[in-house]
Each structure stands twice: as C-alpha cells, then as structure tokens.
Amino acid sequence: RSAMGRGLTLLLVALALLAAPARAEGGTAAAAEEVQIEVLHLPEACSPKSKKGDLLNAHYDGFLASDGSKFYCSRTQNDGHPKWFVLGVGQVIKGLDIAMMNMCPGEKRKVTIPPSLAYGQQGYAQSKIPPNATLIFEIELYAVNKGPRSVEAFNQIDKDGDKKLSELEISQYLKEEFARDGKKRHPSAHDEILADIFKKNDHDGDGFISAKEYNVYQHDEL
C-alpha cells in the first residue's frame, strides 16, 4: 500500500468514522425511481470491481439536471485531492452509493440521480440544491481498495484468532499503523483514538469488539 493509502486506511480502520446518516429520502418513491448510468470510459483491464464496503478514491462533479449548473466539484476541495470514502454505507448520498457499484479503476461514468435517491423534498441549501432536484454526476474512479471493515482487516487485527478484538490487539495494531504511516502525532493521539474506538463500537460494553460489532457494513461473512 502507498503511504497515502495506509494513512487513509488507518483513519478508517481506526473506526472513529462511522457512516454518516443517509440524507436521501426513502419510501415507495425510491423503489420506483432508479439511477441512470452512462459509461463514458471503460479501461481494458477492469479489476477489481467495486462492491459495498470497499474504500474508493474518486473525483466527481455534480450538476443540477434542471439547468446544468455545477453545485459541486471535488477538484476544488481538499487541495484538489480525489475523495476517499467507503462505498455503500451512507458516506455519500444513496444515489452515488448505487451509481458507483461494480465500477473499476480508471472508469468514468455520467449518472443521473432522482430526488428520492439524493436530497429529496428537503434539498440541501448549503450546496444550493433545491427541493425535488434531479442531480447529474460525472465520476472518475481512481482506486478500489479493501475496505476497513473487511474480513481481511478484522483477521489482521485479531492476532489470537478468537473472533473478537481486545484493547491490546487494537492498541498494537494502531502502533504498527502509526509506525508505517510515519506522521508526527501528539503522544495522546493513540490513547484518544483507542478510547474512541471502544466508545463507538463496543456496544455491549464487555471490553471486546466482536466480529458482529466490528463488521457493521456487513458486506462479508465472518
């Protein structure tokens, strides 16, 4: 993995990031409407294809279908770096989660997302998206990586193979990732992240994070 990949995986594996609440409105309307996908470019080598729980790296621009005006451009955010997010867990609107499934690195898509799978009747004032707006996104996918909640990630941390993560196991994993990452951090960062992990994931309070508690994305079987 590259240093950037390790850093992003660390941030997510740390489990401090839980999926943001989905902003799309569901209901019967969502079932009747679908995301329209147009493939603009498909590379000859199309592997691996994205699936729920994968960590993706992509650029995308968002437009209002009504007048073509641009309301979002990832290239103007975060110093122009592509966006990292976990697919299918609500970190983006539901329509984008659907639109970017089965996509391969290097692929480009133009997708049309109905209001019910975007911001619905409420809209999103901060990005100047009016109520009941159909959205168009142009997406370029750069990387598809194993997500932080995969079986592989769990087993890597679970040194003794007992299908639950102890504080010692996660502490050791964080130390190893910090060493690989090489970034300078305050000495308290390790303890703060470790405490946050257990606060957000040890739902039954038994001092361990079980496979079920860890694998909240449920895209793999343990």
PDB file of C-alpha atoms in Angstrom, residues 26-36 114 116-117:
ATOM      1  CA  GLY A  26     -36.509   6.650   1.034  1.00  0.00           C
ATOM      2  CA  GLY A  27     -40.038   5.337   0.760  1.00  0.00           C
ATOM      3  CA  THR A  28     -42.010   3.963  -2.124  1.00  0.00           C
ATOM      4  CA  ALA A  29     -40.825   6.688  -4.485  1.00  0.00           C
ATOM      5  CA  ALA A  30     -37.235   5.444  -4.186  1.00  0.00           C
ATOM      6  CA  ALA A  31     -38.282   1.967  -5.232  1.00  0.00           C
ATOM      7  CA  ALA A  32     -39.971   3.318  -8.358  1.00  0.00           C
ATOM      8  CA  GLU A  33     -37.036   5.501  -9.434  1.00  0.00           C
ATOM      9  CA  GLU A  34     -33.617   4.315 -10.489  1.00  0.00           C
ATOM     10  CA  VAL A  35     -30.175   5.751 -11.045  1.00  0.00           C
ATOM     11  CA  GLN A  36     -29.358   6.082 -14.739  1.00  0.00           C
ATOM     12  CA  PRO A 114     -33.596  11.147  -8.956  1.00  0.00           C
ATOM     13  CA  SER A 116     -35.626  10.300  -3.893  1.00  0.00           C
ATOM     14  CA  LEU A 117     -32.047   8.962  -4.009  1.00  0.00           C
TER      15      LEU A 117
END
